[in-house]
Amino acid sequence: MFELPFSVSLTRGDTGRPEAAKIVELDRTLAKTQIDGRWWKIESGRTARSEEQDHHWQWVKVLGEQRTNLAYQAIAVQTPDQEVQGAATYFVDSKSRLEEGEGTINLDRIATAPRNRPWLCEPPRFKGVGYCLLLAVVRHSYLLGLGGRVWLTSVPDQKTHDFYLARGFEVIFEDEDGILDFEISASGACAWLAEEGYPI
Amino acid sequence: MKSKSNTQQINDDFAPVSGGRGQADSYRRDDVDDLASVKADSQLDRHIVRLLALHKKLRVRFKNQDLSQFSDDAKRVLLADMNDLLGIKS
């Protein structure tokens, strides 16, 4: 079963060395103390901060709206100093748009902490946060019998798109602003999980 | 084929900020039991309840199970049966 917390490994941005972390359940207390009250206390300029898509997100409010919904899950990457390095929220009751008639997870939000974004903080404190979160969501989808399928909406950023495509995601929709929806099929997800050493 | 170091570089450089649009009702499955106000006392209960809600064939097979009457060991046996039925390896 998908049991939290579990261990993952990040890479330190300054030394390139591995750093142990955990995927944990993101509750409102953690969101309040380690995201809403912490993430945007960085030295980057106000303009740069305000241009970030998630600058206005209030994670406590987001979690509060879904707190009784078992179709909703929130997870975070937490380092031993208790800091949250990234977070994701998702719905487990979504329709696959790639494989008709199948269920999938809809990754509602995913964000690395601003301190881990190289375009805001150089060097970023940790690398690999987004990878750990996305892999955890794909793994959860597999353990729920959804084949590992996950779909998400991505802003028009070439590096991010390249990552999704390299991991086996496929474009399922593009809007007039170039914002893309991606989904990973069951075969793509299982190939990724097998590559990571999970039993498939 | 990519080398391991190149793959690691791509993985490490992935710093996503995506979403926040909410899930449209049209993307929500209509064959799933309502999970909007279901309580579960533990992670194990939550996982089993989600499986039952998401898979009709589990509801048919295990419809009369009352988790509150089960020990954790019994729940784990139930979960193993469900995983077998769905072909999930854990």
mmCIF file of C-alpha atoms in Angstrom, chain A residues 54-184:
data_model
loop_
_atom_site.group_PDB
_atom_site.id
_atom_site.type_symbol
_atom_site.label_atom_id
_atom_site.label_comp_id
_atom_site.label_asym_id
_atom_site.label_seq_id
_atom_site.Cartn_x
_atom_site.Cartn_y
_atom_site.Cartn_z
ATOM 1 C CA ASP A 54 2.181 29.824 -7.441
ATOM 2 C CA HIS A 55 3.165 33.032 -5.639
ATOM 3 C CA HIS A 56 -0.446 33.613 -4.600
ATOM 4 C CA TRP A 57 -1.262 29.998 -3.711
ATOM 5 C CA GLN A 58 -2.465 29.537 -0.145
ATOM 6 C CA TRP A 59 -1.832 25.908 0.600
ATOM 7 C CA VAL A 60 -3.695 25.948 3.922
ATOM 8 C CA LYS A 61 -6.824 27.131 2.149
ATOM 9 C CA VAL A 62 -6.417 24.623 -0.673
ATOM 10 C CA LEU A 63 -6.088 21.735 1.782
ATOM 11 C CA GLY A 64 -8.946 23.013 3.927
ATOM 12 C CA GLU A 65 -11.350 22.908 1.004
ATOM 13 C CA GLN A 66 -10.662 19.200 0.458
ATOM 14 C CA ARG A 67 -9.960 18.032 4.015
ATOM 15 C CA THR A 68 -12.845 15.562 4.153
ATOM 16 C CA ASN A 69 -12.479 14.318 0.591
ATOM 17 C CA LEU A 70 -10.856 10.875 0.439
ATOM 18 C CA ALA A 71 -10.474 11.285 -3.317
ATOM 19 C CA TYR A 72 -7.901 13.977 -2.552
ATOM 20 C CA GLN A 73 -4.329 13.484 -1.367
ATOM 21 C CA ALA A 74 -1.589 15.943 -0.435
ATOM 22 C CA ILE A 75 2.058 15.002 -0.028
ATOM 23 C CA ALA A 76 5.294 16.870 0.589
ATOM 24 C CA VAL A 77 9.042 16.319 0.546
ATOM 25 C CA GLN A 78 10.467 17.108 3.978
ATOM 26 C CA THR A 79 14.135 17.273 4.940
ATOM 27 C CA PRO A 80 15.430 16.419 8.447
ATOM 28 C CA ASP A 81 15.475 20.138 9.390
ATOM 29 C CA GLN A 82 11.630 19.948 9.006
ATOM 30 C CA GLU A 83 11.639 22.244 5.970
ATOM 31 C CA VAL A 84 9.215 21.349 3.165
ATOM 32 C CA GLN A 85 11.124 21.255 -0.134
ATOM 33 C CA GLY A 86 8.152 20.661 -2.391
ATOM 34 C CA ALA A 87 4.525 19.607 -2.364
ATOM 35 C CA ALA A 88 1.868 18.034 -4.552
ATOM 36 C CA THR A 89 -1.884 17.568 -4.359
ATOM 37 C CA TYR A 90 -3.985 15.242 -6.482
ATOM 38 C CA PHE A 91 -7.344 13.581 -7.093
ATOM 39 C CA VAL A 92 -7.538 9.807 -7.448
ATOM 40 C CA ASP A 93 -10.962 9.700 -9.139
ATOM 41 C CA SER A 94 -10.164 11.107 -12.566
ATOM 42 C CA LYS A 95 -10.907 9.754 -16.050
ATOM 43 C CA SER A 96 -8.002 8.823 -18.268
ATOM 44 C CA ARG A 97 -7.980 10.915 -21.425
ATOM 45 C CA LEU A 98 -5.275 8.764 -22.990
ATOM 46 C CA GLU A 99 -6.785 5.339 -22.349
ATOM 47 C CA GLU A 100 -10.565 5.538 -22.608
ATOM 48 C CA GLY A 101 -12.540 3.802 -19.885
ATOM 49 C CA GLU A 102 -9.632 3.728 -17.454
ATOM 50 C CA GLY A 103 -9.102 5.636 -14.235
ATOM 51 C CA THR A 104 -6.189 7.931 -13.556
ATOM 52 C CA ILE A 105 -4.834 10.391 -11.020
ATOM 53 C CA ASN A 106 -5.196 14.100 -11.759
ATOM 54 C CA LEU A 107 -2.135 15.870 -10.385
ATOM 55 C CA ASP A 108 -3.830 19.092 -9.301
ATOM 56 C CA ARG A 109 -0.736 20.977 -8.078
ATOM 57 C CA ILE A 110 2.971 20.321 -7.924
ATOM 58 C CA ALA A 111 5.550 22.836 -6.793
ATOM 59 C CA THR A 112 9.125 22.840 -5.609
ATOM 60 C CA ALA A 113 9.971 25.329 -2.858
ATOM 61 C CA PRO A 114 11.199 28.639 -4.344
ATOM 62 C CA ARG A 115 14.623 28.051 -2.737
ATOM 63 C CA ASN A 116 14.948 24.993 -4.989
ATOM 64 C CA ARG A 117 14.190 26.803 -8.247
ATOM 65 C CA PRO A 118 17.452 27.621 -10.044
ATOM 66 C CA TRP A 119 15.931 30.648 -11.775
ATOM 67 C CA LEU A 120 15.176 32.174 -8.345
ATOM 68 C CA CYS A 121 18.044 30.901 -6.179
ATOM 69 C CA GLU A 122 21.424 29.919 -7.564
ATOM 70 C CA PRO A 123 22.492 27.390 -6.586
ATOM 71 C CA PRO A 124 19.176 25.846 -5.596
ATOM 72 C CA ARG A 125 19.290 24.296 -2.148
ATOM 73 C CA PHE A 126 18.136 20.883 -3.363
ATOM 74 C CA LYS A 127 17.671 19.226 -6.711
ATOM 75 C CA GLY A 128 15.445 16.252 -7.477
ATOM 76 C CA VAL A 129 12.437 17.396 -5.419
ATOM 77 C CA GLY A 130 9.995 17.444 -8.331
ATOM 78 C CA TYR A 131 11.242 14.073 -9.535
ATOM 79 C CA CYS A 132 10.590 12.456 -6.130
ATOM 80 C CA LEU A 133 7.099 13.960 -5.918
ATOM 81 C CA LEU A 134 6.064 12.946 -9.418
ATOM 82 C CA LEU A 135 7.419 9.430 -8.992
ATOM 83 C CA ALA A 136 5.504 9.106 -5.689
ATOM 84 C CA VAL A 137 2.252 10.103 -7.408
ATOM 85 C CA VAL A 138 2.822 7.604 -10.237
ATOM 86 C CA ARG A 139 3.583 4.917 -7.638
ATOM 87 C CA HIS A 140 0.394 5.778 -5.729
ATOM 88 C CA SER A 141 -1.604 5.478 -8.946
ATOM 89 C CA TYR A 142 -0.155 2.017 -9.524
ATOM 90 C CA LEU A 143 -0.935 0.884 -5.957
ATOM 91 C CA LEU A 144 -4.528 2.077 -6.343
ATOM 92 C CA GLY A 145 -4.948 -0.144 -9.386
ATOM 93 C CA LEU A 146 -4.878 2.806 -11.779
ATOM 94 C CA GLY A 147 -1.895 1.430 -13.670
ATOM 95 C CA GLY A 148 0.372 4.315 -12.690
ATOM 96 C CA ARG A 149 -1.579 6.695 -14.934
ATOM 97 C CA VAL A 150 -1.307 10.386 -14.012
ATOM 98 C CA TRP A 151 -2.373 13.465 -15.911
ATOM 99 C CA LEU A 152 -1.427 17.063 -15.249
ATOM 100 C CA THR A 153 -1.403 20.545 -16.713
ATOM 101 C CA SER A 154 1.952 22.178 -17.386
ATOM 102 C CA VAL A 155 2.863 25.790 -18.031
ATOM 103 C CA PRO A 156 4.661 26.425 -21.348
ATOM 104 C CA ASP A 157 8.234 25.772 -20.240
ATOM 105 C CA GLN A 158 10.439 23.797 -22.596
ATOM 106 C CA LYS A 159 12.638 22.162 -19.938
ATOM 107 C CA THR A 160 9.599 20.967 -18.011
ATOM 108 C CA HIS A 161 7.966 19.667 -21.182
ATOM 109 C CA ASP A 162 11.160 17.859 -22.136
ATOM 110 C CA PHE A 163 11.219 16.199 -18.735
ATOM 111 C CA TYR A 164 7.641 14.952 -19.025
ATOM 112 C CA LEU A 165 8.242 13.618 -22.524
ATOM 113 C CA ALA A 166 11.470 11.913 -21.446
ATOM 114 C CA ARG A 167 9.614 10.205 -18.606
ATOM 115 C CA GLY A 168 6.969 8.779 -20.952
ATOM 116 C CA PHE A 169 4.220 11.392 -20.637
ATOM 117 C CA GLU A 170 2.261 12.222 -23.785
ATOM 118 C CA VAL A 171 0.587 15.493 -24.761
ATOM 119 C CA ILE A 172 -3.199 15.068 -24.596
ATOM 120 C CA PHE A 173 -4.315 18.695 -25.013
ATOM 121 C CA GLU A 174 -2.887 22.119 -25.861
ATOM 122 C CA ASP A 175 -4.788 25.349 -25.287
ATOM 123 C CA GLU A 176 -4.429 28.628 -27.177
ATOM 124 C CA ASP A 177 -1.808 29.877 -24.681
ATOM 125 C CA GLY A 178 0.438 26.886 -25.223
ATOM 126 C CA ILE A 179 -0.459 25.328 -21.874
ATOM 127 C CA LEU A 180 -0.277 21.582 -22.230
ATOM 128 C CA ASP A 181 -2.020 18.669 -20.552
ATOM 129 C CA PHE A 182 0.152 15.567 -20.264
ATOM 130 C CA GLU A 183 -0.714 12.021 -19.268
ATOM 131 C CA ILE A 184 1.452 8.982 -18.705
#
